[in-house]
């Protein structure tokens, strides 16, 4: 798989480059003067002019891009106009927070979706299958923020089981930053109570975010399993005396997961984008919320950085899918290795 | 089964013991738009150690018949009537452990299309090891012992480089090698009955012969019974003791292999034989005008009636059952109802 993987990585870098140019262009073509926006309508003209110089907004486009790119080389993403901090510091703070939600959400999506899919395939056309199908449709058509509001009402107000805002409850201290993920950092610091509290804060937003992808994964898994069920190799394996449960969980599941994985990986990458309303509703300081604020304020450096991070997430996910699908489907994996 | 003319178990033909008995089996398939009434009262007996051929043109229900023995009919299939006995036990009333024993040690099957019959995402080694470990003939969990058996099975199926086959995926093999891999899996552990569903149709003519001989040798060596499905009367002639001729969901004639060729009685059988170049024994039924009936609305009487050159009024309304017309020779045709033989009295 080695050379194939290298090729994929090279291609991904190219994609990211193109994305950076595109986003750089779009951010600067949108009307409105970022320096003026940052300083407010009453700031004197000379101050605005100074800020524009400082941000190189007076230079031609290619020069701006070159400077920006050179900055990235040293891990310098420029300064945010809104937080007035280096964008890289903002990202370092907000990205891990979003990672926590997205990570848990992805886990729930994958396990829940496959679990439901297998059950409804096993009991296909039973009442269970029917109920799951209806829930799946609901899951697919209902946006994540609606789930967020529903869950918040049910589990936050009616049955206050889960906290509904922020990353930690009052009285808990944020752990010293190692990864930036509170659950992990607290565990590393030997403080399971804080870790548990941080985890509870993740549950509702993560589930709300996972619902759509979970429903989709369940449906795809179910239909590919029921399709494969009538394949001769399943009849053959049954005829040769392999117990039905073993066939279901191994010989039927593995080939059936190929389409699920392909779709789910993109769903997981899309979680980063979908997270913003959920983060907003749960007042959770994550990257997506940061990105939306940046856009509303035309905070150019922040916008570019957030988009690049999202782009990176997509590209990484794509490579991860390829590796995983190659593992599930030797026809692809070995073919890749050979060519 | 009150009808005297319905086939008695062919005790004279198959000796005392039968391994498989299919009695008046009706199987349909639920499809979009209705029900395909495919098997229309199949009767069949396979004796212990006997080699049976099933011959009939495509779509007549050969695969459906044999799949019913292992209880691996697809989900759309419905059994409306009849029973299938394996070693005198009703397959559809077996306890899970009895069924497990039937599949692990009783019978085994080589599927029609070797490419479809091998799981595409597991190595041959993984698949065959699983089969061996669940056969109930090996102490479970003995990895080394299982591997030795697996390699031995590949070697017996004359696969080159048997050791390497363990790590090979089906898509890396040629069609002939896939078929051998299927044979290896079906024969990896001892069984009483081997079902081979057109094991050679997907192969090169030159390889067809090899694979068939291989199969026959392995079955003979182990004293297994064999059900061989084939389009080719020539293949059936070389390999089998008795031949069932099947048409549109019914067994229409059965006799010892030599007798079928010397004294074919059913108009369908004579049609089949007349259109085969005598020695080579090629394909089936190019010479009989017409097609297999629509299973959604099959003819009410004899299903061959619309194509039959000797059709009578009665054939339109009534379905003929097997009548005995000689030693081990039965025909399902009204033409032979008038000629009582061997003292068997027929209705009419
Ligand atoms: N899963 C299924 N769903 C619907 N119809 C089916 C199914 N399996 C078989 N049939 C129908 O049943 C009939 C008999 O099929 P079967 O596979 O038993 O024929 P066959 O004699 O084995 O033919 P061939 O020589 O082509 O293999 C065919 O008309 C086929 O269309
Ligand atoms: Mg067939």
XYZ file of C-alpha atoms and ligand atoms in Angstrom:
719
model
C 0.000 0.000 0.000
C 3.050 2.290 0.538
C 3.463 4.088 -2.766
C -0.277 4.305 -3.186
C -0.582 6.012 0.159
C 2.177 8.474 -0.745
C 0.328 9.306 -3.915
C -2.822 9.942 -1.941
C -0.985 12.190 0.498
C 0.595 14.151 -2.337
C -2.785 14.612 -3.922
C -4.223 15.723 -0.612
C -1.547 18.376 -0.206
C -2.382 19.645 -3.646
C -6.071 19.769 -2.728
C -5.295 21.717 0.419
C -3.187 24.175 -1.574
C -5.991 24.799 -4.011
C -8.397 25.163 -1.150
C -6.155 27.758 0.467
C -6.022 29.857 -2.690
C -9.759 29.591 -3.130
C -10.567 30.540 0.402
C -8.048 33.345 0.347
C -9.675 34.748 -2.771
C -13.228 34.425 -1.539
C -12.475 35.969 1.825
C -10.975 39.009 0.133
C -13.546 39.395 -2.613
C -16.498 39.550 -0.226
C -17.422 43.225 0.152
C -16.619 45.083 3.346
C -13.332 46.382 4.728
C -12.040 44.047 7.423
C -9.925 46.722 9.067
C -12.895 49.045 9.297
C -15.056 46.222 10.621
C -12.481 45.392 13.255
C -12.041 48.923 14.512
C -15.664 49.981 14.319
C -17.315 52.808 12.413
C -16.065 55.554 14.680
C -12.338 54.823 14.490
C -10.292 57.539 12.753
C -9.245 56.965 9.177
C -5.502 56.910 9.965
C -5.954 54.091 12.497
C -7.823 52.044 9.912
C -5.100 52.794 7.394
C -2.427 51.650 9.848
C -4.225 48.397 10.561
C -4.595 47.752 6.849
C -0.858 48.222 6.437
C -0.177 45.965 9.353
C -2.365 43.277 7.771
C -0.783 43.856 4.342
C -4.192 44.658 2.941
C -2.607 47.419 0.881
C -0.421 44.959 -1.010
C -1.489 43.107 -4.182
C -3.307 39.811 -3.751
C -0.464 37.469 -4.667
C 1.833 39.210 -2.202
C -0.749 38.866 0.542
C -1.094 35.202 -0.239
C 2.659 34.707 -0.284
C 3.058 36.370 3.088
C 0.242 34.308 4.534
C 1.731 31.086 3.196
C 5.169 31.991 4.531
C 3.530 32.617 7.913
C 1.965 29.171 7.947
C 5.434 27.796 7.430
C 6.378 29.064 10.894
C 3.059 28.112 12.445
C 1.953 31.720 12.249
C -1.607 32.028 11.021
C -1.814 35.748 11.564
C -3.769 37.619 14.144
C -7.467 37.414 14.749
C -9.211 40.735 14.449
C -11.871 39.687 16.930
C -10.017 37.952 19.718
C -6.896 40.030 19.033
C -4.787 36.947 19.673
C -2.736 34.894 17.254
C -5.138 32.663 15.322
C -2.916 29.682 16.065
C -3.538 30.183 19.785
C -7.280 30.298 19.195
C -7.174 27.148 17.126
C -5.125 25.401 19.751
C -7.765 26.236 22.308
C -10.930 25.563 20.315
C -9.957 22.676 18.066
C -9.442 20.115 20.862
C -12.817 21.071 22.326
C -14.476 20.334 19.002
C -12.375 17.195 18.617
C -13.857 15.873 21.831
C -17.417 16.322 20.632
C -16.745 15.126 17.116
C -14.753 12.133 18.360
C -17.474 10.968 20.719
C -20.070 11.707 18.093
C -18.223 9.638 15.511
C -17.973 6.752 17.958
C -21.695 6.889 18.705
C -22.457 7.142 15.016
C -20.321 4.181 14.032
C -21.243 1.822 16.853
C -24.900 2.822 17.050
C -25.406 2.854 13.303
C -23.806 -0.516 12.690
C -25.521 -2.059 15.704
C -28.966 -0.908 14.587
C -28.214 -1.880 10.999
C -27.192 -5.417 11.954
C -30.246 -5.871 14.160
C -32.665 -4.658 11.528
C -31.001 -6.835 8.909
C -31.228 -9.841 11.206
C -34.872 -9.148 11.964
C -35.649 -7.668 8.576
C -39.320 -7.037 7.901
C -40.227 -7.518 11.549
C -41.747 -4.805 13.735
C -38.269 -3.949 14.992
C -37.096 -3.311 11.460
C -40.149 -1.141 10.824
C -39.599 0.983 13.915
C -35.904 1.385 13.127
C -36.759 2.411 9.613
C -39.086 5.156 10.825
C -36.524 6.356 13.346
C -33.907 6.349 10.597
C -36.010 8.531 8.354
C -36.570 10.910 11.239
C -32.850 10.891 11.978
C -31.919 11.672 8.422
C -34.403 14.493 7.839
C -34.014 16.203 11.208
C -31.078 18.619 11.399
C -28.616 18.258 14.261
C -29.590 21.536 15.898
C -33.206 20.390 16.207
C -32.018 17.256 17.988
C -29.861 19.506 20.143
C -32.880 21.531 21.224
C -35.017 18.424 21.766
C -32.338 16.701 23.865
C -31.718 19.870 25.795
C -35.397 20.112 26.659
C -35.776 16.470 27.588
C -32.520 15.669 29.353
C -31.615 19.127 30.497
C -34.908 20.543 31.749
C -37.565 17.833 32.084
C -35.170 15.170 33.379
C -32.055 17.106 34.314
C -29.632 14.215 33.865
C -27.024 15.936 31.755
C -25.473 19.397 31.954
C -26.474 21.538 29.025
C -23.932 24.286 28.752
C -20.186 24.760 28.531
C -17.381 22.275 28.997
C -17.332 21.946 32.802
C -19.749 22.470 35.668
C -19.151 25.321 38.099
C -16.687 24.312 40.788
C -14.539 22.292 38.422
C -11.217 23.586 37.211
C -9.945 23.097 33.720
C -7.026 20.668 33.762
C -3.573 21.808 32.698
C -3.398 21.692 28.954
C -1.698 18.686 27.435
C -3.944 17.721 24.538
C -6.494 20.457 25.132
C -9.214 17.821 25.524
C -10.605 18.158 29.021
C -11.595 14.525 29.441
C -8.196 13.256 28.410
C -6.196 15.915 30.224
C -8.061 15.358 33.493
C -7.467 11.643 33.256
C -3.803 12.242 32.566
C -3.702 14.554 35.551
C -5.245 11.798 37.671
C -8.533 13.567 38.200
C -11.324 11.224 37.119
C -14.057 13.386 38.676
C -13.301 16.281 36.384
C -12.929 13.913 33.464
C -16.376 12.477 34.168
C -17.885 15.948 34.442
C -16.284 16.998 31.161
C -17.573 13.786 29.591
C -21.134 14.451 30.745
C -20.950 17.808 29.019
C -20.122 16.052 25.765
C -22.924 13.503 25.771
C -25.910 15.524 24.583
C -24.139 17.571 21.921
C -22.361 14.469 20.648
C -25.570 12.460 20.345
C -27.416 15.356 18.728
C -24.622 15.659 16.226
C -24.455 11.911 15.591
C -28.149 11.327 14.885
C -28.146 12.026 11.152
C -25.068 9.957 10.359
C -26.162 7.195 12.707
C -29.499 6.868 10.949
C -27.809 6.840 7.574
C -25.228 4.264 8.650
C -27.995 2.040 10.027
C -29.908 2.141 6.766
C -26.902 1.503 4.580
C -25.691 -1.356 6.772
C -29.131 -2.921 6.807
C -29.652 -2.753 3.085
C -26.210 -3.990 2.163
C -26.542 -6.858 4.634
C -29.948 -7.896 3.319
C -28.576 -7.699 -0.222
C -25.614 -9.871 0.632
C -27.746 -12.323 2.595
C -29.033 -13.857 -0.629
C -25.526 -14.230 -2.054
C -24.360 -17.743 -2.796
C -21.378 -17.472 -0.470
C -23.696 -17.019 2.494
C -25.745 -20.040 1.390
C -22.477 -21.938 0.947
C -21.159 -21.004 4.371
C -24.486 -22.023 5.882
C -24.423 -25.286 3.962
C -20.907 -26.044 5.217
C -22.118 -25.826 8.775
C -20.800 -22.484 9.980
C -23.241 -21.397 12.707
C -25.713 -18.689 11.618
C -24.643 -16.169 14.237
C -21.006 -16.472 13.217
C -21.964 -15.966 9.591
C -23.972 -12.872 10.476
C -21.306 -11.209 12.569
C -18.321 -12.101 10.447
C -18.882 -13.403 6.960
C -21.885 -11.231 6.234
C -20.910 -8.161 8.218
C -17.456 -7.591 6.791
C -18.377 -7.371 3.117
C -21.481 -5.397 4.038
C -19.555 -2.726 5.908
C -17.726 -1.497 2.834
C -20.444 0.951 1.707
C -21.168 1.940 5.302
C -17.582 2.896 5.951
C -17.271 4.885 2.749
C -20.317 6.978 3.566
C -19.715 7.244 7.267
C -16.208 8.593 6.948
C -17.498 11.556 4.992
C -20.280 11.976 7.533
C -17.671 12.131 10.257
C -15.678 14.777 8.435
C -18.884 16.736 7.938
C -19.453 16.665 11.695
C -16.906 19.471 12.047
C -19.048 21.686 9.894
C -22.369 20.624 11.413
C -21.060 21.173 14.914
C -21.448 24.924 14.881
C -25.155 25.234 15.693
C -24.865 22.473 18.240
C -21.942 24.256 19.855
C -23.922 27.457 19.781
C -26.961 25.866 21.410
C -24.942 24.165 24.123
C -22.824 27.278 24.530
C -19.801 25.122 23.956
C -16.583 26.928 23.099
C -15.524 24.946 20.071
C -13.914 25.601 16.740
C -17.108 25.649 14.727
C -18.588 28.407 16.845
C -15.329 30.293 16.551
C -15.460 29.914 12.776
C -18.982 31.309 12.505
C -18.082 34.316 14.606
C -15.048 34.850 12.414
C -17.205 34.830 9.307
C -19.758 37.229 10.710
C -16.943 39.608 11.613
C -14.976 39.120 8.400
C -12.010 38.035 10.493
C -9.914 37.004 7.477
C -7.096 35.122 9.162
C -9.437 33.249 11.427
C -11.722 32.292 8.543
C -8.863 30.993 6.448
C -7.445 29.026 9.344
C -10.739 27.418 10.290
C -11.481 26.460 6.719
C -8.030 25.006 6.308
C -8.504 22.929 9.444
C -11.827 21.655 8.146
C -10.211 20.909 4.799
C -7.477 19.004 6.568
C -10.092 17.000 8.456
C -11.826 16.010 5.216
C -8.619 15.080 3.502
C -7.368 13.041 6.448
C -10.711 11.263 6.688
C -10.543 10.420 3.019
C -7.164 8.814 3.416
C -8.398 6.994 6.504
C -11.380 5.609 4.566
C -9.129 4.390 1.808
C -6.998 2.518 4.273
C -10.008 1.077 6.076
C -11.862 0.103 2.916
C -8.650 -1.445 1.633
C -8.565 -3.523 4.784
C -12.223 -4.540 4.476
C -12.019 -5.222 0.773
C -8.845 -6.991 -0.298
C -9.809 -6.510 -3.940
C -9.099 -2.829 -3.467
C -6.329 -3.089 -0.901
C -4.217 -5.592 -2.777
C -4.872 -4.031 -6.146
C -3.569 -0.783 -4.702
C -0.482 -2.516 -3.413
C 0.236 -4.099 -6.764
C -0.095 -1.152 -9.096
C -50.071 -40.334 -0.946
C -53.095 -42.570 -1.180
C -52.680 -42.837 -4.927
C -51.334 -46.231 -5.813
C -49.519 -44.956 -8.838
C -47.414 -42.458 -6.927
C -43.831 -43.516 -6.617
C -43.029 -45.892 -3.856
C -39.596 -45.391 -2.448
C -37.393 -47.162 -4.939
C -36.200 -49.745 -2.525
C -35.280 -52.147 -5.264
C -33.081 -49.591 -6.959
C -31.239 -48.135 -4.077
C -30.874 -51.023 -1.724
C -32.201 -50.960 1.769
C -31.066 -47.523 2.806
C -31.776 -44.142 1.350
C -29.841 -41.060 2.307
C -32.172 -38.468 0.827
C -35.874 -38.663 0.120
C -37.792 -35.775 -1.350
C -41.542 -36.302 -1.330
C -43.996 -34.236 -3.337
C -42.068 -31.019 -2.724
C -43.749 -27.773 -3.756
C -41.591 -24.658 -3.547
C -42.456 -21.168 -4.740
C -40.681 -17.835 -4.764
C -42.369 -14.671 -3.624
C -41.384 -11.988 -6.056
C -42.602 -8.554 -6.947
C -45.928 -9.065 -8.691
C -46.751 -12.511 -7.432
C -45.623 -16.016 -6.738
C -43.404 -18.169 -8.916
C -44.668 -21.716 -8.487
C -41.410 -23.422 -9.319
C -41.175 -26.882 -7.741
C -44.409 -28.667 -8.481
C -44.274 -31.874 -6.502
C -40.733 -33.155 -6.826
C -40.114 -36.783 -5.906
C -36.623 -38.091 -5.576
C -34.680 -40.753 -3.714
C -30.938 -41.058 -3.324
C -29.530 -44.304 -2.022
C -26.525 -44.632 0.208
C -23.382 -44.684 -1.908
C -25.381 -44.030 -5.036
C -24.459 -41.510 -7.709
C -27.465 -39.640 -9.015
C -27.668 -37.255 -11.923
C -30.253 -34.518 -12.347
C -30.569 -33.354 -15.925
C -32.808 -30.636 -17.236
C -32.701 -27.370 -19.076
C -31.942 -24.078 -17.401
C -34.530 -22.764 -14.980
C -36.228 -26.096 -14.389
C -35.517 -26.021 -10.646
C -32.449 -28.217 -10.208
C -30.638 -25.844 -7.888
C -33.805 -25.152 -5.932
C -34.315 -28.884 -5.411
C -30.877 -29.533 -3.989
C -30.792 -26.382 -1.894
C -33.888 -27.645 -0.153
C -31.904 -30.637 1.116
C -29.509 -28.423 3.053
C -32.257 -26.010 4.020
C -30.500 -23.120 2.363
C -33.267 -21.875 0.115
C -33.190 -18.087 -0.216
C -35.465 -15.893 1.887
C -38.037 -15.449 -0.873
C -38.622 -19.190 -1.118
C -41.752 -20.763 0.402
C -42.324 -24.465 0.886
C -46.008 -25.149 0.388
C -46.128 -28.866 0.574
C -44.025 -31.962 0.800
C -41.084 -33.044 2.836
C -37.374 -33.589 2.618
C -35.835 -36.419 4.596
C -32.150 -36.779 5.223
C -31.289 -40.166 6.663
C -34.996 -40.556 7.448
C -35.217 -37.303 9.426
C -37.345 -34.421 8.205
C -34.875 -31.646 7.490
C -37.456 -28.958 8.194
C -38.327 -30.339 11.618
C -34.756 -30.822 12.785
C -33.453 -29.286 15.971
C -30.697 -26.744 15.433
C -28.047 -29.231 16.547
C -29.361 -31.893 14.177
C -29.348 -29.398 11.352
C -25.831 -28.424 12.318
C -24.817 -32.064 12.132
C -26.474 -32.470 8.741
C -24.502 -29.534 7.383
C -21.258 -30.314 9.143
C -21.116 -34.047 8.531
C -24.126 -35.188 6.526
C -24.048 -33.371 3.249
C -22.028 -30.817 1.414
C -22.496 -28.874 -1.760
C -20.422 -27.471 -4.573
C -22.188 -24.434 -5.925
C -22.923 -23.670 -9.516
C -20.884 -20.470 -9.721
C -17.591 -20.744 -7.841
C -17.009 -17.001 -7.992
C -20.269 -16.291 -6.214
C -19.810 -19.121 -3.758
C -16.571 -17.837 -2.254
C -16.687 -14.953 0.170
C -14.763 -12.198 -1.615
C -13.263 -10.534 1.451
C -11.768 -13.506 3.286
C -8.775 -15.621 2.377
C -9.359 -19.202 1.298
C -7.480 -20.295 4.391
C -9.776 -18.419 6.707
C -12.872 -19.811 4.999
C -11.778 -23.415 4.896
C -10.444 -23.357 8.454
C -13.774 -22.086 9.677
C -15.566 -24.879 7.835
C -13.279 -27.525 9.285
C -13.502 -26.183 12.807
C -17.315 -26.186 12.761
C -17.713 -29.563 11.095
C -17.855 -31.284 14.451
C -15.345 -33.827 13.215
C -12.355 -31.987 14.602
C -11.585 -31.002 18.151
C -12.207 -27.286 18.085
C -9.479 -24.748 18.560
C -6.612 -26.924 17.381
C -5.220 -24.424 14.960
C -2.311 -26.445 13.691
C -4.366 -29.558 13.086
C -6.941 -27.543 11.203
C -4.317 -25.932 9.034
C -2.838 -29.290 8.128
C -6.271 -30.551 7.110
C -6.927 -27.410 5.088
C -3.694 -27.705 3.153
C -4.400 -31.380 2.595
C -7.830 -30.531 1.197
C -6.353 -28.009 -1.225
C -3.783 -30.551 -2.290
C -6.440 -33.217 -2.851
C -8.362 -30.777 -4.991
C -5.149 -30.514 -7.038
C -4.636 -26.858 -6.344
C -1.055 -25.891 -7.047
C 0.906 -24.416 -4.193
C -1.576 -25.528 -1.543
C 0.310 -23.776 1.242
C 0.089 -20.420 -0.443
C -3.625 -20.914 -1.132
C -4.235 -20.342 2.558
C -3.294 -16.677 2.159
C -4.982 -16.194 -1.191
C -8.176 -14.278 -1.876
C -10.710 -15.670 -4.363
C -10.242 -12.786 -6.796
C -6.615 -13.744 -7.214
C -7.524 -17.113 -8.735
C -8.614 -18.267 -12.159
C -12.077 -19.761 -12.622
C -10.783 -23.313 -12.629
C -8.795 -22.739 -9.453
C -11.826 -21.203 -7.780
C -13.834 -24.287 -8.658
C -11.127 -26.479 -7.144
C -11.114 -24.296 -4.061
C -14.860 -24.863 -3.760
C -14.343 -28.604 -4.127
C -11.681 -28.454 -1.429
C -14.065 -26.690 0.931
C -16.898 -29.086 0.245
C -14.646 -32.098 0.761
C -12.421 -30.801 3.542
C -14.085 -33.026 6.118
C -15.826 -36.367 5.641
C -19.493 -36.294 4.649
C -22.026 -38.835 3.501
C -23.436 -36.945 0.546
C -21.886 -34.654 -1.986
C -24.090 -32.349 -4.037
C -22.388 -30.925 -7.088
C -24.372 -28.264 -8.903
C -23.052 -28.054 -12.451
C -19.488 -28.131 -11.186
C -18.030 -27.739 -14.638
C -20.213 -25.381 -16.640
C -18.116 -22.329 -15.865
C -14.917 -23.990 -16.919
C -12.847 -24.397 -20.013
C -13.667 -27.586 -21.907
C -10.198 -28.957 -21.250
C -10.497 -28.367 -17.517
C -14.094 -29.601 -17.313
C -12.967 -33.148 -17.733
C -10.203 -32.896 -15.154
C -12.447 -31.364 -12.527
C -15.144 -33.930 -13.116
C -12.739 -36.816 -12.846
C -11.251 -35.316 -9.712
C -14.664 -35.020 -8.165
C -15.615 -38.531 -9.101
C -12.391 -39.959 -7.697
C -12.779 -38.175 -4.395
C -16.388 -39.287 -4.057
C -15.502 -42.876 -4.931
C -12.545 -43.015 -2.590
C -14.675 -41.966 0.314
C -17.741 -43.984 -0.583
C -19.938 -40.913 -0.597
C -23.281 -40.550 -2.293
C -23.378 -38.011 -5.083
C -26.023 -35.814 -6.603
C -24.633 -34.347 -9.786
C -26.574 -31.639 -11.550
C -25.692 -31.124 -15.143
C -26.943 -29.794 -18.423
C -25.011 -32.420 -20.188
C -26.328 -35.938 -20.654
C -22.830 -36.918 -21.710
C -21.397 -35.938 -18.341
C -24.229 -37.674 -16.536
C -23.642 -40.818 -18.543
C -20.006 -41.039 -17.490
C -20.515 -40.286 -13.864
C -23.829 -41.540 -12.522
C -25.708 -44.704 -11.617
C -29.169 -43.273 -12.087
C -30.518 -40.184 -13.796
C -33.489 -38.009 -12.980
C -34.824 -35.990 -15.877
C -36.365 -32.760 -14.665
C -38.721 -30.451 -16.456
C -40.273 -27.219 -15.122
C -40.370 -28.180 -11.480
C -41.105 -31.875 -11.876
C -39.103 -35.039 -12.130
C -40.500 -36.494 -15.335
C -38.451 -39.649 -15.647
C -35.930 -41.648 -13.695
C -34.025 -44.763 -14.640
C -30.656 -46.390 -14.445
C -28.201 -44.451 -16.537
C -27.882 -47.034 -19.275
C -31.637 -47.504 -19.448
C -32.285 -43.777 -19.918
C -30.155 -43.847 -23.031
C -31.485 -47.162 -24.340
C -35.149 -46.789 -23.554
C -36.149 -43.167 -22.952
C -39.908 -42.981 -22.523
C -41.026 -39.502 -21.578
C -41.495 -37.288 -24.657
C -39.231 -34.712 -23.003
C -36.474 -37.267 -22.481
C -36.700 -38.513 -26.039
C -36.586 -34.906 -27.198
C -33.482 -34.279 -25.148
C -31.725 -37.336 -26.469
C -32.647 -36.795 -30.075
C -31.085 -33.365 -30.149
C -27.759 -34.458 -28.742
C -25.077 -35.609 -31.144
C -24.760 -39.218 -30.101
C -21.266 -39.464 -28.696
C -20.226 -36.030 -27.563
C -23.295 -35.394 -25.434
C -23.483 -31.648 -25.679
C -26.067 -29.241 -24.323
C -29.711 -29.650 -23.544
C -32.947 -29.155 -25.394
C -32.016 -26.955 -28.301
C -34.106 -29.284 -30.369
C -37.388 -29.114 -28.477
C -39.496 -26.233 -29.745
C -40.963 -23.867 -27.172
C -39.787 -22.663 -23.817
C -40.118 -23.518 -20.158
C -43.504 -22.232 -18.911
C -44.098 -19.027 -17.019
C -43.932 -20.009 -13.354
C -46.373 -17.271 -12.436
C -49.126 -18.990 -14.468
C -47.948 -22.523 -15.193
C -50.106 -24.981 -17.162
C -52.699 -26.598 -14.926
C -52.029 -30.171 -16.025
C -48.746 -31.566 -17.245
C -46.286 -28.718 -17.485
C -44.733 -30.182 -20.619
C -48.075 -30.358 -22.426
C -47.695 -27.081 -24.401
C -44.448 -28.361 -25.940
C -45.319 -32.032 -26.117
C -45.724 -33.629 -29.554
C -47.876 -36.385 -28.040
C -50.095 -34.255 -25.835
C -53.605 -35.516 -25.165
C -56.747 -33.891 -23.849
C -56.128 -35.304 -20.394
C -52.658 -33.697 -20.151
C -54.234 -30.236 -20.103
C -56.223 -30.881 -16.935
C -54.399 -33.454 -14.862
C -50.884 -33.714 -13.601
C -49.285 -37.116 -14.247
C -47.512 -38.819 -11.367
C -44.625 -41.264 -11.529
C -45.618 -44.732 -12.680
C -43.312 -47.679 -12.690
C -42.634 -48.924 -16.203
C -39.756 -51.268 -15.587
C -37.139 -52.143 -13.062
C -36.066 -48.901 -11.394
C -37.695 -47.004 -14.221
C -40.442 -44.481 -13.561
C -42.131 -41.998 -15.844
C -44.576 -39.205 -15.125
C -46.605 -39.287 -18.328
C -50.163 -40.352 -19.173
C -48.931 -42.215 -22.236
C -47.704 -44.935 -19.923
C -50.726 -45.077 -17.646
C -52.441 -47.472 -20.069
C -49.629 -49.993 -20.070
C -49.613 -51.679 -16.687
C -46.320 -53.381 -16.091
C -44.844 -55.481 -13.344
C -48.318 -55.892 -11.989
C -48.581 -52.256 -10.927
C -52.140 -51.040 -11.471
C -52.681 -47.441 -12.447
C -55.669 -45.247 -12.225
C -57.166 -43.729 -15.354
N -34.251 -16.365 -5.260
C -35.144 -16.489 -6.265
N -36.106 -15.572 -6.442
C -36.989 -15.697 -7.441
N -36.991 -16.689 -8.335
C -36.040 -17.622 -8.218
C -35.071 -17.576 -7.180
N -34.249 -18.625 -7.311
C -34.702 -19.308 -8.394
N -35.774 -18.718 -8.935
C -36.532 -19.175 -10.108
O -36.787 -20.535 -9.973
C -36.601 -21.209 -11.198
C -35.664 -22.356 -10.996
O -34.395 -21.889 -10.604
P -33.173 -22.845 -10.356
O -32.022 -21.997 -10.014
O -33.566 -23.890 -9.396
O -32.993 -23.475 -11.803
P -31.860 -24.436 -12.329
O -32.537 -25.634 -12.849
O -30.815 -24.604 -11.319
O -31.305 -23.600 -13.569
P -29.817 -23.479 -14.102
O -29.553 -24.690 -14.905
O -29.851 -22.255 -14.956
O -28.951 -23.338 -12.916
C -36.086 -20.190 -12.179
O -37.140 -19.818 -13.034
C -35.689 -19.020 -11.344
O -36.026 -17.831 -12.018
Mg -28.903 -24.021 -11.109
